């Protein structure tokens, strides 16, 4: 399954299979991945979108060792793109001002993941 993730010392890429195209995407350019039925929509830093014929679960497993985290049934986020996280409301804001909410069940795993990563997210308590 991990054959679609291409790792090297300079840039990590993912091979994305769409309905009519095959695209190499640099992981650092992905803001978040959104579930859309049996498809996944990749939202990029340059505001482009790419549709994949795989479910979000596929990418959750593929990117588990990269800097990504599944925050809910609907979204996987690039932790390097987190601008703000409010611990009380579980509101997460990305660098492009996109707002999503970390699910109640995933909040502790999310916080542990943030603390373990090199990325420092701003958290507001109270």
PDB file of N, CA and C in Angstrom, residues 21-100:
ATOM      1  N   UNK A  21      -6.419  11.122 -14.400  1.00  0.00           N
ATOM      2  CA  UNK A  21      -5.049  11.591 -14.347  1.00  0.00           C
ATOM      3  C   UNK A  21      -4.277  10.908 -13.219  1.00  0.00           C
ATOM      4  N   UNK A  22      -2.972  10.946 -13.354  1.00  0.00           N
ATOM      5  CA  UNK A  22      -2.072  10.507 -12.296  1.00  0.00           C
ATOM      6  C   UNK A  22      -1.163  11.700 -12.013  1.00  0.00           C
ATOM      7  N   UNK A  23      -1.088  12.089 -10.735  1.00  0.00           N
ATOM      8  CA  UNK A  23      -0.364  13.301 -10.373  1.00  0.00           C
ATOM      9  C   UNK A  23       0.594  13.003  -9.223  1.00  0.00           C
ATOM     10  N   UNK A  24       1.786  13.604  -9.281  1.00  0.00           N
ATOM     11  CA  UNK A  24       2.707  13.585  -8.154  1.00  0.00           C
ATOM     12  C   UNK A  24       2.492  14.872  -7.366  1.00  0.00           C
ATOM     13  N   UNK A  25       2.177  14.750  -6.083  1.00  0.00           N
ATOM     14  CA  UNK A  25       1.985  15.914  -5.230  1.00  0.00           C
ATOM     15  C   UNK A  25       3.049  15.926  -4.146  1.00  0.00           C
ATOM     16  N   UNK A  26       3.657  17.068  -3.932  1.00  0.00           N
ATOM     17  CA  UNK A  26       4.607  17.195  -2.829  1.00  0.00           C
ATOM     18  C   UNK A  26       3.807  17.282  -1.532  1.00  0.00           C
ATOM     19  N   UNK A  27       4.192  16.491  -0.536  1.00  0.00           N
ATOM     20  CA  UNK A  27       3.453  16.456   0.729  1.00  0.00           C
ATOM     21  C   UNK A  27       3.406  17.832   1.388  1.00  0.00           C
ATOM     22  N   UNK A  28       4.471  18.596   1.288  1.00  0.00           N
ATOM     23  CA  UNK A  28       4.500  19.908   1.931  1.00  0.00           C
ATOM     24  C   UNK A  28       3.495  20.882   1.324  1.00  0.00           C
ATOM     25  N   UNK A  29       3.002  20.589   0.111  1.00  0.00           N
ATOM     26  CA  UNK A  29       2.039  21.472  -0.548  1.00  0.00           C
ATOM     27  C   UNK A  29       0.587  21.108  -0.252  1.00  0.00           C
ATOM     28  N   UNK A  30       0.365  20.002   0.440  1.00  0.00           N
ATOM     29  CA  UNK A  30      -1.000  19.582   0.783  1.00  0.00           C
ATOM     30  C   UNK A  30      -1.403  20.243   2.099  1.00  0.00           C
ATOM     31  N   UNK A  31      -2.514  20.983   2.097  1.00  0.00           N
ATOM     32  CA  UNK A  31      -3.042  21.570   3.328  1.00  0.00           C
ATOM     33  C   UNK A  31      -3.846  20.538   4.105  1.00  0.00           C
ATOM     34  N   UNK A  32      -4.833  19.955   3.418  1.00  0.00           N
ATOM     35  CA  UNK A  32      -5.666  18.941   4.053  1.00  0.00           C
ATOM     36  C   UNK A  32      -6.311  18.076   2.990  1.00  0.00           C
ATOM     37  N   UNK A  33      -6.822  16.935   3.437  1.00  0.00           N
ATOM     38  CA  UNK A  33      -7.518  15.991   2.566  1.00  0.00           C
ATOM     39  C   UNK A  33      -8.927  15.846   3.120  1.00  0.00           C
ATOM     40  N   UNK A  34      -9.897  15.948   2.252  1.00  0.00           N
ATOM     41  CA  UNK A  34     -11.308  15.924   2.653  1.00  0.00           C
ATOM     42  C   UNK A  34     -11.991  14.674   2.105  1.00  0.00           C
ATOM     43  N   UNK A  35     -12.774  14.011   2.941  1.00  0.00           N
ATOM     44  CA  UNK A  35     -13.551  12.864   2.496  1.00  0.00           C
ATOM     45  C   UNK A  35     -14.759  13.353   1.700  1.00  0.00           C
ATOM     46  N   UNK A  36     -15.037  12.650   0.621  1.00  0.00           N
ATOM     47  CA  UNK A  36     -16.207  12.964  -0.199  1.00  0.00           C
ATOM     48  C   UNK A  36     -16.753  11.643  -0.732  1.00  0.00           C
ATOM     49  N   UNK A  37     -17.524  10.954   0.117  1.00  0.00           N
ATOM     50  CA  UNK A  37     -18.036   9.632  -0.256  1.00  0.00           C
ATOM     51  C   UNK A  37     -16.897   8.649  -0.417  1.00  0.00           C
ATOM     52  N   UNK A  38     -16.835   7.996  -1.568  1.00  0.00           N
ATOM     53  CA  UNK A  38     -15.764   7.039  -1.853  1.00  0.00           C
ATOM     54  C   UNK A  38     -14.517   7.706  -2.435  1.00  0.00           C
ATOM     55  N   UNK A  39     -14.495   9.013  -2.458  1.00  0.00           N
ATOM     56  CA  UNK A  39     -13.379   9.781  -3.016  1.00  0.00           C
ATOM     57  C   UNK A  39     -12.727  10.629  -1.927  1.00  0.00           C
ATOM     58  N   UNK A  40     -11.555  11.136  -2.245  1.00  0.00           N
ATOM     59  CA  UNK A  40     -10.851  12.072  -1.359  1.00  0.00           C
ATOM     60  C   UNK A  40     -10.466  13.289  -2.191  1.00  0.00           C
ATOM     61  N   UNK A  41     -10.604  14.461  -1.581  1.00  0.00           N
ATOM     62  CA  UNK A  41     -10.247  15.698  -2.257  1.00  0.00           C
ATOM     63  C   UNK A  41      -9.026  16.282  -1.562  1.00  0.00           C
ATOM     64  N   UNK A  42      -7.961  16.493  -2.319  1.00  0.00           N
ATOM     65  CA  UNK A  42      -6.732  17.087  -1.810  1.00  0.00           C
ATOM     66  C   UNK A  42      -6.796  18.594  -2.017  1.00  0.00           C
ATOM     67  N   UNK A  43      -6.669  19.343  -0.939  1.00  0.00           N
ATOM     68  CA  UNK A  43      -6.670  20.799  -0.993  1.00  0.00           C
ATOM     69  C   UNK A  43      -5.223  21.260  -0.836  1.00  0.00           C
ATOM     70  N   UNK A  44      -4.754  22.010  -1.826  1.00  0.00           N
ATOM     71  CA  UNK A  44      -3.353  22.379  -1.898  1.00  0.00           C
ATOM     72  C   UNK A  44      -3.119  23.825  -1.437  1.00  0.00           C
ATOM     73  N   UNK A  45      -1.866  24.140  -1.115  1.00  0.00           N
ATOM     74  CA  UNK A  45      -1.492  25.498  -0.702  1.00  0.00           C
ATOM     75  C   UNK A  45      -1.790  26.530  -1.786  1.00  0.00           C
ATOM     76  N   UNK A  46      -1.671  26.142  -3.044  1.00  0.00           N
ATOM     77  CA  UNK A  46      -1.916  27.062  -4.152  1.00  0.00           C
ATOM     78  C   UNK A  46      -3.402  27.142  -4.528  1.00  0.00           C
ATOM     79  N   UNK A  47      -4.262  26.604  -3.673  1.00  0.00           N
ATOM     80  CA  UNK A  47      -5.718  26.612  -3.798  1.00  0.00           C
ATOM     81  C   UNK A  47      -6.256  25.651  -4.862  1.00  0.00           C
ATOM     82  N   UNK A  48      -5.399  24.851  -5.469  1.00  0.00           N
ATOM     83  CA  UNK A  48      -5.867  23.829  -6.403  1.00  0.00           C
ATOM     84  C   UNK A  48      -6.434  22.664  -5.614  1.00  0.00           C
ATOM     85  N   UNK A  49      -7.293  21.896  -6.278  1.00  0.00           N
ATOM     86  CA  UNK A  49      -7.869  20.698  -5.681  1.00  0.00           C
ATOM     87  C   UNK A  49      -7.658  19.529  -6.637  1.00  0.00           C
ATOM     88  N   UNK A  50      -7.394  18.365  -6.049  1.00  0.00           N
ATOM     89  CA  UNK A  50      -7.250  17.141  -6.819  1.00  0.00           C
ATOM     90  C   UNK A  50      -8.140  16.082  -6.198  1.00  0.00           C
ATOM     91  N   UNK A  51      -8.844  15.337  -7.033  1.00  0.00           N
ATOM     92  CA  UNK A  51      -9.749  14.289  -6.559  1.00  0.00           C
ATOM     93  C   UNK A  51      -9.096  12.933  -6.780  1.00  0.00           C
ATOM     94  N   UNK A  52      -9.164  12.098  -5.753  1.00  0.00           N
ATOM     95  CA  UNK A  52      -8.621  10.751  -5.824  1.00  0.00           C
ATOM     96  C   UNK A  52      -9.747   9.735  -5.684  1.00  0.00           C
ATOM     97  N   UNK A  53      -9.561   8.589  -6.296  1.00  0.00           N
ATOM     98  CA  UNK A  53     -10.575   7.540  -6.234  1.00  0.00           C
ATOM     99  C   UNK A  53     -10.406   6.628  -5.022  1.00  0.00           C
ATOM    100  N   UNK A  54      -9.592   7.035  -4.045  1.00  0.00           N
ATOM    101  CA  UNK A  54      -9.431   6.263  -2.806  1.00  0.00           C
ATOM    102  C   UNK A  54     -10.163   6.962  -1.661  1.00  0.00           C
ATOM    103  N   UNK A  55     -10.616   6.146  -0.708  1.00  0.00           N
ATOM    104  CA  UNK A  55     -11.250   6.701   0.491  1.00  0.00           C
ATOM    105  C   UNK A  55     -10.202   7.315   1.422  1.00  0.00           C
ATOM    106  N   UNK A  56     -10.662   8.128   2.368  1.00  0.00           N
ATOM    107  CA  UNK A  56      -9.777   8.799   3.307  1.00  0.00           C
ATOM    108  C   UNK A  56      -8.967   7.799   4.136  1.00  0.00           C
ATOM    109  N   UNK A  57      -9.548   6.669   4.472  1.00  0.00           N
ATOM    110  CA  UNK A  57      -8.862   5.636   5.254  1.00  0.00           C
ATOM    111  C   UNK A  57      -7.562   5.199   4.580  1.00  0.00           C
ATOM    112  N   UNK A  58      -7.582   5.103   3.280  1.00  0.00           N
ATOM    113  CA  UNK A  58      -6.393   4.721   2.519  1.00  0.00           C
ATOM    114  C   UNK A  58      -5.258   5.711   2.773  1.00  0.00           C
ATOM    115  N   UNK A  59      -5.572   7.010   2.722  1.00  0.00           N
ATOM    116  CA  UNK A  59      -4.551   8.029   2.919  1.00  0.00           C
ATOM    117  C   UNK A  59      -4.148   8.163   4.387  1.00  0.00           C
ATOM    118  N   UNK A  60      -5.060   7.858   5.285  1.00  0.00           N
ATOM    119  CA  UNK A  60      -4.713   7.862   6.708  1.00  0.00           C
ATOM    120  C   UNK A  60      -3.592   6.856   6.961  1.00  0.00           C
ATOM    121  N   UNK A  61      -3.718   5.675   6.403  1.00  0.00           N
ATOM    122  CA  UNK A  61      -2.703   4.639   6.579  1.00  0.00           C
ATOM    123  C   UNK A  61      -1.432   4.966   5.793  1.00  0.00           C
ATOM    124  N   UNK A  62      -1.574   5.501   4.606  1.00  0.00           N
ATOM    125  CA  UNK A  62      -0.435   5.818   3.764  1.00  0.00           C
ATOM    126  C   UNK A  62       0.435   6.925   4.370  1.00  0.00           C
ATOM    127  N   UNK A  63      -0.216   7.894   4.998  1.00  0.00           N
ATOM    128  CA  UNK A  63       0.503   9.065   5.507  1.00  0.00           C
ATOM    129  C   UNK A  63       0.741   9.033   7.013  1.00  0.00           C
ATOM    130  N   UNK A  64       0.535   7.881   7.652  1.00  0.00           N
ATOM    131  CA  UNK A  64       0.650   7.810   9.102  1.00  0.00           C
ATOM    132  C   UNK A  64       2.041   8.159   9.610  1.00  0.00           C
ATOM    133  N   UNK A  65       3.072   7.916   8.817  1.00  0.00           N
ATOM    134  CA  UNK A  65       4.437   8.238   9.242  1.00  0.00           C
ATOM    135  C   UNK A  65       4.879   9.621   8.769  1.00  0.00           C
ATOM    136  N   UNK A  66       4.074  10.254   7.949  1.00  0.00           N
ATOM    137  CA  UNK A  66       4.373  11.612   7.497  1.00  0.00           C
ATOM    138  C   UNK A  66       3.757  12.586   8.513  1.00  0.00           C
ATOM    139  N   UNK A  67       3.791  13.842   8.216  1.00  0.00           N
ATOM    140  CA  UNK A  67       3.350  14.877   9.162  1.00  0.00           C
ATOM    141  C   UNK A  67       1.853  15.172   9.023  1.00  0.00           C
ATOM    142  N   UNK A  68       1.034  14.124   8.918  1.00  0.00           N
ATOM    143  CA  UNK A  68      -0.405  14.275   8.734  1.00  0.00           C
ATOM    144  C   UNK A  68      -1.152  13.594   9.876  1.00  0.00           C
ATOM    145  N   UNK A  69      -2.370  14.092  10.149  1.00  0.00           N
ATOM    146  CA  UNK A  69      -3.179  13.491  11.213  1.00  0.00           C
ATOM    147  C   UNK A  69      -4.649  13.563  10.822  1.00  0.00           C
ATOM    148  N   UNK A  70      -5.358  12.456  11.042  1.00  0.00           N
ATOM    149  CA  UNK A  70      -6.796  12.434  10.780  1.00  0.00           C
ATOM    150  C   UNK A  70      -7.511  13.004  11.995  1.00  0.00           C
ATOM    151  N   UNK A  71      -8.141  14.159  11.818  1.00  0.00           N
ATOM    152  CA  UNK A  71      -8.785  14.842  12.940  1.00  0.00           C
ATOM    153  C   UNK A  71     -10.246  14.472  13.115  1.00  0.00           C
ATOM    154  N   UNK A  72     -10.864  13.887  12.079  1.00  0.00           N
ATOM    155  CA  UNK A  72     -12.280  13.527  12.149  1.00  0.00           C
ATOM    156  C   UNK A  72     -12.596  12.546  11.022  1.00  0.00           C
ATOM    157  N   UNK A  73     -13.854  12.193  10.894  1.00  0.00           N
ATOM    158  CA  UNK A  73     -14.261  11.316   9.796  1.00  0.00           C
ATOM    159  C   UNK A  73     -14.037  11.969   8.436  1.00  0.00           C
ATOM    160  N   UNK A  74     -14.022  13.280   8.423  1.00  0.00           N
ATOM    161  CA  UNK A  74     -14.003  14.010   7.161  1.00  0.00           C
ATOM    162  C   UNK A  74     -12.654  14.573   6.741  1.00  0.00           C
ATOM    163  N   UNK A  75     -11.699  14.710   7.671  1.00  0.00           N
ATOM    164  CA  UNK A  75     -10.473  15.430   7.332  1.00  0.00           C
ATOM    165  C   UNK A  75      -9.189  14.791   7.861  1.00  0.00           C
ATOM    166  N   UNK A  76      -8.162  14.880   7.027  1.00  0.00           N
ATOM    167  CA  UNK A  76      -6.779  14.639   7.424  1.00  0.00           C
ATOM    168  C   UNK A  76      -6.068  15.962   7.180  1.00  0.00           C
ATOM    169  N   UNK A  77      -5.306  16.430   8.174  1.00  0.00           N
ATOM    170  CA  UNK A  77      -4.619  17.715   8.016  1.00  0.00           C
ATOM    171  C   UNK A  77      -3.107  17.529   8.019  1.00  0.00           C
ATOM    172  N   UNK A  78      -2.447  18.438   7.340  1.00  0.00           N
ATOM    173  CA  UNK A  78      -0.991  18.515   7.363  1.00  0.00           C
ATOM    174  C   UNK A  78      -0.630  19.304   8.619  1.00  0.00           C
ATOM    175  N   UNK A  79       0.039  18.690   9.565  1.00  0.00           N
ATOM    176  CA  UNK A  79       0.339  19.359  10.837  1.00  0.00           C
ATOM    177  C   UNK A  79       1.233  20.577  10.654  1.00  0.00           C
ATOM    178  N   UNK A  80       2.012  20.604   9.594  1.00  0.00           N
ATOM    179  CA  UNK A  80       2.867  21.764   9.327  1.00  0.00           C
ATOM    180  C   UNK A  80       2.053  22.981   8.899  1.00  0.00           C
ATOM    181  N   UNK A  81       0.780  22.783   8.574  1.00  0.00           N
ATOM    182  CA  UNK A  81      -0.084  23.879   8.117  1.00  0.00           C
ATOM    183  C   UNK A  81      -1.036  24.371   9.201  1.00  0.00           C
ATOM    184  N   UNK A  82      -0.862  23.902  10.423  1.00  0.00           N
ATOM    185  CA  UNK A  82      -1.728  24.345  11.512  1.00  0.00           C
ATOM    186  C   UNK A  82      -1.283  25.715  11.987  1.00  0.00           C
ATOM    187  N   UNK A  83      -2.234  26.619  12.026  1.00  0.00           N
ATOM    188  CA  UNK A  83      -1.965  27.971  12.498  1.00  0.00           C
ATOM    189  C   UNK A  83      -2.398  28.136  13.952  1.00  0.00           C
ATOM    190  N   UNK A  84      -3.516  27.476  14.336  1.00  0.00           N
ATOM    191  CA  UNK A  84      -4.102  27.707  15.650  1.00  0.00           C
ATOM    192  C   UNK A  84      -4.985  26.519  16.024  1.00  0.00           C
ATOM    193  N   UNK A  85      -4.951  26.148  17.294  1.00  0.00           N
ATOM    194  CA  UNK A  85      -5.869  25.123  17.807  1.00  0.00           C
ATOM    195  C   UNK A  85      -6.388  25.584  19.161  1.00  0.00           C
ATOM    196  N   UNK A  86      -7.699  25.609  19.299  1.00  0.00           N
ATOM    197  CA  UNK A  86      -8.338  26.002  20.556  1.00  0.00           C
ATOM    198  C   UNK A  86      -8.765  24.732  21.278  1.00  0.00           C
ATOM    199  N   UNK A  87      -8.169  24.485  22.435  1.00  0.00           N
ATOM    200  CA  UNK A  87      -8.401  23.213  23.133  1.00  0.00           C
ATOM    201  C   UNK A  87      -9.824  23.072  23.674  1.00  0.00           C
ATOM    202  N   UNK A  88     -10.476  24.168  24.025  1.00  0.00           N
ATOM    203  CA  UNK A  88     -11.842  24.072  24.564  1.00  0.00           C
ATOM    204  C   UNK A  88     -12.869  23.762  23.483  1.00  0.00           C
ATOM    205  N   UNK A  89     -12.795  24.456  22.367  1.00  0.00           N
ATOM    206  CA  UNK A  89     -13.788  24.268  21.301  1.00  0.00           C
ATOM    207  C   UNK A  89     -13.368  23.220  20.290  1.00  0.00           C
ATOM    208  N   UNK A  90     -12.090  22.784  20.348  1.00  0.00           N
ATOM    209  CA  UNK A  90     -11.492  21.840  19.397  1.00  0.00           C
ATOM    210  C   UNK A  90     -11.444  22.406  17.980  1.00  0.00           C
ATOM    211  N   UNK A  91     -11.493  23.736  17.882  1.00  0.00           N
ATOM    212  CA  UNK A  91     -11.421  24.414  16.589  1.00  0.00           C
ATOM    213  C   UNK A  91      -9.973  24.451  16.108  1.00  0.00           C
ATOM    214  N   UNK A  92      -9.781  24.086  14.870  1.00  0.00           N
ATOM    215  CA  UNK A  92      -8.462  24.040  14.258  1.00  0.00           C
ATOM    216  C   UNK A  92      -8.465  24.972  13.049  1.00  0.00           C
ATOM    217  N   UNK A  93      -7.496  25.868  12.982  1.00  0.00           N
ATOM    218  CA  UNK A  93      -7.400  26.800  11.860  1.00  0.00           C
ATOM    219  C   UNK A  93      -6.078  26.544  11.147  1.00  0.00           C
ATOM    220  N   UNK A  94      -6.169  26.375   9.840  1.00  0.00           N
ATOM    221  CA  UNK A  94      -4.971  26.144   9.040  1.00  0.00           C
ATOM    222  C   UNK A  94      -4.444  27.469   8.484  1.00  0.00           C
ATOM    223  N   UNK A  95      -3.271  27.424   7.887  1.00  0.00           N
ATOM    224  CA  UNK A  95      -2.612  28.633   7.396  1.00  0.00           C
ATOM    225  C   UNK A  95      -3.408  29.356   6.312  1.00  0.00           C
ATOM    226  N   UNK A  96      -4.305  28.668   5.633  1.00  0.00           N
ATOM    227  CA  UNK A  96      -5.141  29.306   4.619  1.00  0.00           C
ATOM    228  C   UNK A  96      -6.466  29.790   5.201  1.00  0.00           C
ATOM    229  N   UNK A  97      -6.594  29.796   6.531  1.00  0.00           N
ATOM    230  CA  UNK A  97      -7.784  30.219   7.286  1.00  0.00           C
ATOM    231  C   UNK A  97      -8.931  29.214   7.230  1.00  0.00           C
ATOM    232  N   UNK A  98      -8.684  28.009   6.716  1.00  0.00           N
ATOM    233  CA  UNK A  98      -9.700  26.961   6.745  1.00  0.00           C
ATOM    234  C   UNK A  98      -9.928  26.543   8.191  1.00  0.00           C
ATOM    235  N   UNK A  99     -11.194  26.374   8.571  1.00  0.00           N
ATOM    236  CA  UNK A  99     -11.552  25.984   9.942  1.00  0.00           C
ATOM    237  C   UNK A  99     -12.174  24.592   9.924  1.00  0.00           C
ATOM    238  N   UNK A 100     -11.676  23.732  10.795  1.00  0.00           N
ATOM    239  CA  UNK A 100     -12.235  22.394  10.985  1.00  0.00           C
ATOM    240  C   UNK A 100     -12.241  22.120  12.482  1.00  0.00           C
TER     241      UNK A 100
END
